[in-house]
Amino acid sequence: MLIRPFKAIRPRADVASQVAALPYDVYDRAEAAAAVEGKPLSFLNIDRPETQFAPDADMYADEVYAKGRELLEARISDGTYVSDDEPCFYLYELVMDGRSQTGIVACCAVDDYLDGTIKKHENTLEKKERDRIRHIDALDAQTGPIFLTYRDNSSVDELVAQVRAREPLYDFVSDDGITHRAWIIAAAAETEKLAEAFSAVPAAYIADGHHRAASAVKVGLKRREEHPEYTGDEEFNFFLSVLFPASQLAILPYNRAVHDLGGRAPEAFLEELEKSYEILHKQETPLEPIDKGAAALYMQGTWYGLGVRAEFENDHPVDGLDASLLQNLVLGPLLGIDDPRTSERIEFVGGIRGLRELERRVRVLDAARSADQLKEQGPAVAFALYPTAIEELLAVADAGMLMPPKSTWFEPKLRSGLFIHRLS
């Protein structure tokens, strides 16, 4: 596949830690506003420009997106951001709990996304796409990198190791304890060698950032319509990405909490559940699923260790996923969650929040209802899943299939604002 160096707009080394921000979509509106308080250099001010307006202002108004552009240009003008003179590749390393992953910061081709060389495993929502399309278009830049992965390649690994032996461009620890390091690859001989090595990689896979990828591609197509004389070499034909070897990535589980039992009593629900999952044991302390096919259920102060019954195990790339088994055997038929994308009775809880968060959610949901409602609808229930394996993700994408929603949670999260790709 094709990767291309670019002239990044990036923060000065002395302010990189102040600029770097978590992705725009990990915050709701109130959380984003709180996160930028007292942090004028945080890229979240630009990524979520509604934070500069009153809480009741229309966050999708034209002037909001224009404010993002204004703030970006101001940070360029005041020297917060600098720009490299020649097209470069960069390396971006994140270290969390002693585990390191190092990716190549590059531009990938819109056409590689369109022809399936860059593979996806999730659907996207048009509303979320529209917001990022307008943001990219207004800023004339891509600011949040797409998190891609690829099957390991020894030639690429060797080149990356050589660069990592040098002095880093950035080296800081963010507030959440994640170490961030970056290196620049500026020499033309090196950028050409890395691009050539990567040309032997047959495909890349979107790990995180399906909406950012779809939006970046649609802006590229829009620019092609606006410039019918385009050659394919223009910057709008490429989008900002960070590509990590699959062996370095870790996927956390994406857990579920359901508001009620759909009118069932707890005893009746557990009896139905046992037709598809064995209840292996129960206890009052949190239970962590330890193998594929295992799950844990929390209800009314008790944890139940579950194991899917052998007759329901299968090797289908999608139907065999733990998230699919839970959806197809329990959430849909027993709890009436037929479409988890639209149901208001289900919440998704990233594994980074831990099992105690599931307990808290269930307590809050139960406390919000009267005794009569609890009796009629049943108590809230939470499910902890075994995490999806990276090879499962690759197999689904290779088969041209889609995972159930919220099947993967990647940590650590890439920071936005460290590398910006101008479209013109």
XYZ file of C-alpha atoms in Angstrom:
424
model
C 0.000 0.000 0.000
C 0.966 3.649 -0.403
C 2.144 5.884 2.408
C 3.362 9.392 1.737
C 5.450 11.868 3.747
C 3.998 15.309 4.396
C 4.946 18.734 5.759
C 3.366 18.510 9.182
C 2.138 21.466 11.133
C 3.154 20.508 14.666
C 3.743 22.092 18.070
C 7.108 23.334 19.257
C 8.780 20.751 21.425
C 8.515 22.902 24.573
C 4.711 23.143 24.342
C 3.859 19.741 22.838
C 2.592 18.380 26.153
C 0.264 21.374 26.554
C -1.080 21.040 23.011
C -1.651 17.264 22.830
C -5.282 16.348 23.518
C -7.381 13.218 23.627
C -9.592 12.638 20.572
C -12.605 14.923 20.215
C -15.116 12.086 20.556
C -14.106 10.828 23.995
C -15.835 13.851 25.566
C -19.426 14.974 25.749
C -20.029 18.711 25.453
C -19.808 19.511 29.163
C -16.696 17.372 29.601
C -14.981 19.086 26.663
C -15.753 22.530 28.078
C -14.350 21.524 31.465
C -11.253 19.959 29.885
C -10.149 23.200 28.182
C -10.561 25.428 31.221
C -7.220 27.090 31.926
C -5.616 25.296 28.973
C -5.498 27.782 26.091
C -2.981 25.728 24.100
C -4.885 22.441 24.337
C -5.794 21.266 20.871
C -9.247 20.407 22.175
C -10.064 24.125 21.856
C -9.636 23.701 18.100
C -11.015 20.172 17.829
C -14.174 21.099 19.770
C -14.570 24.817 18.989
C -18.037 24.942 20.571
C -16.111 25.106 23.861
C -15.489 28.774 22.977
C -19.229 29.542 22.975
C -22.034 29.585 25.521
C -23.218 26.116 26.596
C -26.557 26.575 24.855
C -25.101 27.810 21.537
C -25.655 25.672 18.441
C -22.494 23.562 18.292
C -23.031 22.905 14.581
C -23.365 26.564 13.546
C -21.081 27.863 10.785
C -19.402 30.298 13.170
C -18.369 27.431 15.439
C -16.380 25.722 12.685
C -14.985 29.106 11.615
C -13.781 29.600 15.189
C -11.797 26.378 14.928
C -10.046 27.720 11.839
C -9.412 31.058 13.572
C -7.822 29.365 16.589
C -5.607 27.148 14.420
C -4.358 30.122 12.425
C -3.750 32.060 15.644
C -1.607 29.241 17.076
C 0.378 29.111 13.820
C 0.845 32.883 13.835
C 2.000 33.060 17.449
C 4.567 30.315 16.933
C 2.878 27.605 18.995
C 2.943 25.546 15.814
C 5.807 25.187 13.387
C 5.902 23.579 9.960
C 8.515 21.314 8.434
C 10.036 22.554 5.177
C 10.211 19.189 3.434
C 7.825 16.218 3.414
C 8.625 13.960 6.363
C 7.496 10.784 8.023
C 7.319 10.680 11.808
C 7.274 7.957 14.434
C 4.846 8.141 17.347
C 5.409 5.934 20.391
C 2.957 5.523 23.267
C 3.852 3.657 26.463
C 1.131 2.534 28.861
C 1.707 0.316 31.887
C 5.103 -0.666 30.491
C 3.726 -1.696 27.083
C 5.055 0.224 24.068
C 3.562 0.681 20.607
C 5.278 2.679 17.875
C 3.515 3.789 14.719
C 4.437 5.553 11.497
C 2.798 8.959 11.071
C 2.084 9.307 7.367
C -0.535 10.205 4.828
C -2.530 7.363 3.307
C -4.299 7.496 -0.038
C -8.011 8.162 -0.406
C -7.968 5.635 -3.254
C -6.568 2.914 -0.970
C -9.599 3.443 1.276
C -11.982 3.397 -1.678
C -10.607 0.184 -3.197
C -10.443 -1.689 0.128
C -6.676 -1.708 0.595
C -7.482 0.115 3.829
C -10.093 -2.096 5.449
C -12.820 -1.267 7.946
C -14.794 -3.389 10.385
C -17.500 -0.967 11.568
C -20.318 1.068 10.086
C -20.402 4.814 10.588
C -23.188 7.248 11.488
C -23.924 10.014 9.012
C -24.509 12.612 11.746
C -21.052 12.039 13.216
C -19.501 12.125 9.755
C -21.137 15.464 8.927
C -19.572 17.144 11.942
C -16.027 16.037 11.067
C -16.509 16.773 7.369
C -17.399 20.352 8.224
C -14.515 20.578 10.704
C -11.932 19.317 8.197
C -13.328 21.517 5.451
C -13.380 24.634 7.628
C -9.827 24.136 8.904
C -8.572 22.976 5.488
C -6.704 20.371 7.489
C -6.941 16.937 9.072
C -6.114 17.186 12.743
C -7.074 13.837 14.274
C -5.032 10.907 12.933
C -6.698 7.669 11.863
C -5.444 4.755 13.989
C -4.455 2.034 11.499
C -2.793 -1.325 11.972
C -1.057 -3.774 9.652
C 0.413 -7.238 9.858
C 4.029 -7.006 10.986
C 6.701 -6.514 8.337
C 10.345 -7.145 9.239
C 11.727 -4.592 6.760
C 9.537 -1.850 8.198
C 10.435 -2.939 11.739
C 14.137 -2.632 10.980
C 13.815 0.920 9.657
C 11.647 1.966 12.603
C 14.205 0.563 15.076
C 16.984 2.605 13.457
C 15.031 5.842 13.862
C 13.992 5.083 17.442
C 17.664 4.887 18.413
C 17.949 8.644 17.845
C 17.019 11.588 20.043
C 13.238 12.041 20.011
C 11.485 15.141 18.755
C 8.925 14.971 21.597
C 9.154 13.130 24.907
C 6.554 13.817 27.612
C 4.114 12.121 29.958
C 0.457 13.156 29.743
C -1.791 13.662 32.753
C -3.074 10.088 32.521
C 0.433 8.644 32.842
C 0.935 7.764 29.159
C 4.411 8.423 27.765
C 4.446 10.042 24.319
C 7.535 10.170 22.131
C 7.965 11.198 18.507
C 10.805 11.173 15.999
C 11.143 12.894 12.642
C 12.289 11.151 9.437
C 13.312 14.000 7.163
C 16.105 12.754 4.892
C 14.743 11.997 1.428
C 16.741 8.766 1.215
C 15.098 7.518 4.407
C 11.561 8.556 3.514
C 11.908 6.836 0.151
C 13.254 3.676 1.775
C 10.399 3.553 4.297
C 7.754 4.143 1.614
C 9.313 1.398 -0.492
C 9.354 -1.033 2.447
C 5.717 -0.270 3.193
C 4.716 -0.887 -0.413
C 5.140 -4.594 0.383
C 2.434 -4.362 3.075
C -0.714 -5.626 1.338
C -3.341 -3.922 3.500
C -3.990 -1.726 6.509
C -6.919 -1.959 8.893
C -8.795 0.773 10.724
C -8.377 0.014 14.409
C -9.968 3.214 15.706
C -11.301 6.248 13.886
C -13.850 4.924 11.378
C -15.740 8.227 11.417
C -12.564 10.285 11.047
C -11.493 8.106 8.106
C -14.850 8.252 6.342
C -15.032 12.008 6.846
C -11.502 12.608 5.571
C -12.209 10.548 2.463
C -15.475 12.389 1.777
C -13.722 15.735 2.056
C -11.141 14.452 -0.428
C -13.896 13.435 -2.850
C -15.585 16.803 -2.380
C -12.343 18.577 -3.234
C -11.980 16.421 -6.344
C -15.406 17.590 -7.496
C -14.408 21.184 -6.808
C -11.152 20.700 -8.754
C -12.028 18.531 -11.756
C -8.535 19.092 -13.130
C -6.959 17.359 -10.122
C -3.959 15.101 -10.806
C -4.153 12.822 -7.752
C -1.011 14.315 -6.244
C -2.788 17.086 -4.324
C -2.810 16.851 -0.530
C -6.590 16.424 -0.423
C -6.095 12.994 -2.011
C -4.420 11.814 1.213
C -5.365 11.650 4.878
C -3.474 11.719 8.160
C -2.821 8.318 9.746
C -0.673 6.521 12.286
C 0.104 2.905 11.353
C 1.029 0.394 14.065
C 2.146 -3.234 13.657
C -0.625 -5.512 14.894
C 1.594 -7.406 17.328
C 2.093 -4.267 19.437
C -1.590 -3.494 20.014
C -3.818 -4.407 22.926
C -7.608 -4.454 22.788
C -9.645 -3.988 25.945
C -13.183 -5.316 26.301
C -16.215 -3.179 25.532
C -18.793 -4.023 28.191
C -22.568 -3.570 28.276
C -25.131 -2.376 30.813
C -28.858 -2.879 30.173
C -31.428 -0.763 32.007
C -33.862 -3.581 32.829
C -34.756 -7.204 32.139
C -37.534 -6.395 29.683
C -40.276 -7.387 32.127
C -38.646 -10.603 33.361
C -38.047 -11.417 37.001
C -34.374 -12.093 37.839
C -34.997 -15.794 38.469
C -36.819 -16.229 35.154
C -34.076 -14.340 33.302
C -31.318 -16.525 34.778
C -33.288 -19.646 33.913
C -33.577 -18.541 30.269
C -29.931 -17.467 30.214
C -28.805 -20.949 31.204
C -30.070 -22.336 27.909
C -27.138 -20.648 26.145
C -24.613 -19.854 28.913
C -23.612 -22.046 31.809
C -23.524 -20.280 35.165
C -20.189 -21.564 36.442
C -20.048 -19.745 39.773
C -21.256 -16.625 41.547
C -19.720 -14.221 44.054
C -20.047 -10.693 45.411
C -16.672 -9.428 44.119
C -16.022 -8.547 40.440
C -15.381 -11.367 37.985
C -13.003 -10.894 35.055
C -13.670 -13.159 32.033
C -10.437 -15.067 31.451
C -10.950 -16.795 28.102
C -12.832 -16.590 24.837
C -16.466 -17.591 25.286
C -16.442 -16.517 28.929
C -18.463 -13.590 30.224
C -19.543 -12.194 33.573
C -22.938 -10.878 34.613
C -23.657 -8.423 37.433
C -27.132 -8.025 38.893
C -28.493 -7.063 42.300
C -25.087 -7.122 43.994
C -23.993 -10.510 42.649
C -21.507 -11.466 39.932
C -22.119 -14.586 37.867
C -19.329 -16.277 35.920
C -20.632 -17.433 32.523
C -19.372 -19.781 29.835
C -21.081 -20.116 26.473
C -22.391 -23.633 25.900
C -20.382 -25.688 23.415
C -23.224 -26.016 20.916
C -23.225 -22.245 20.372
C -19.496 -21.881 19.698
C -18.550 -21.369 16.036
C -15.698 -20.229 13.826
C -17.584 -17.621 11.799
C -15.536 -14.372 11.711
C -18.440 -12.312 13.063
C -20.964 -14.692 14.633
C -18.191 -16.340 16.659
C -17.151 -13.096 18.351
C -17.962 -12.839 22.049
C -19.898 -9.611 21.435
C -21.956 -11.366 18.740
C -22.679 -14.371 20.958
C -23.951 -12.128 23.728
C -26.047 -10.097 21.295
C -27.509 -13.078 19.440
C -28.103 -15.313 22.456
C -29.029 -12.865 25.221
C -29.375 -9.177 24.428
C -31.668 -9.688 21.447
C -33.864 -12.703 22.277
C -34.034 -12.318 26.066
C -33.746 -8.585 26.677
C -35.261 -7.164 23.501
C -32.181 -5.175 22.455
C -32.632 -5.966 18.762
C -30.611 -3.004 17.483
C -27.946 -1.938 19.980
C -27.063 1.039 17.782
C -30.441 2.675 18.391
C -31.777 1.176 21.628
C -31.969 3.586 24.545
C -31.977 0.705 27.031
C -28.312 -0.234 26.580
C -25.083 1.544 27.526
C -21.575 0.657 26.368
C -18.752 0.910 28.886
C -15.113 0.883 27.771
C -12.952 -1.687 29.504
C -10.536 1.019 30.654
C -13.199 2.015 33.209
C -13.036 -1.335 34.955
C -15.625 -3.668 36.451
C -16.433 -1.366 39.368
C -17.861 1.058 36.820
C -20.324 -1.640 35.750
C -21.393 -2.067 39.371
C -21.839 1.700 39.687
C -23.906 1.928 36.489
C -26.233 -0.836 37.661
C -26.702 0.789 41.072
C -27.484 4.154 39.466
C -29.957 2.620 37.024
C -31.742 0.700 39.775
C -31.842 3.717 42.087
C -33.493 5.810 39.380
C -36.634 3.633 39.372
C -39.378 3.008 41.873
C -39.959 -0.321 43.591
C -42.974 -0.904 41.350
C -40.946 -0.218 38.193
C -38.210 -2.593 39.338
C -40.807 -5.275 39.958
C -42.514 -4.767 36.597
C -39.426 -4.313 34.394
C -36.751 -6.202 36.323
C -33.467 -4.777 37.650
C -30.584 -3.456 35.591
C -27.923 -5.915 34.507
C -24.338 -5.560 33.252
C -22.176 -7.874 31.167
C -18.375 -8.004 31.142
C -16.890 -9.546 27.996
C -13.597 -11.154 27.099
C -11.736 -8.736 24.783
C -11.728 -9.204 21.024
C -8.358 -10.437 19.734
C -6.517 -8.376 17.118
C -6.495 -11.392 14.780
C -10.289 -11.555 15.079
C -10.502 -7.930 13.965
C -8.222 -8.595 10.991
C -10.204 -11.695 10.015
C -13.499 -9.796 10.030
C -12.051 -7.014 7.882
C -10.385 -9.489 5.500
C -13.754 -11.190 5.020
C -15.350 -7.842 4.162
C -17.661 -8.136 7.170
C -18.601 -5.810 10.013
C -18.352 -6.330 13.746
C -21.207 -5.659 16.154
C -21.115 -2.069 17.439
C -18.683 -1.360 20.252
C -16.688 -4.577 19.934
C -13.220 -3.117 20.551
C -11.692 -0.556 22.887
C -8.111 0.429 22.121
C -5.778 1.933 24.698
C -3.819 4.111 24.803
C -5.613 6.748 22.731
C -3.651 8.708 20.129
C -3.359 12.407 20.927
C -4.682 14.983 18.491
C -2.802 18.156 17.655
C 0.705 16.699 17.509
C 0.600 16.309 13.724
C -1.647 18.288 11.375
C -2.012 17.668 7.649
C -2.898 20.660 5.461
C -5.132 19.887 2.473
C -3.990 22.800 0.320
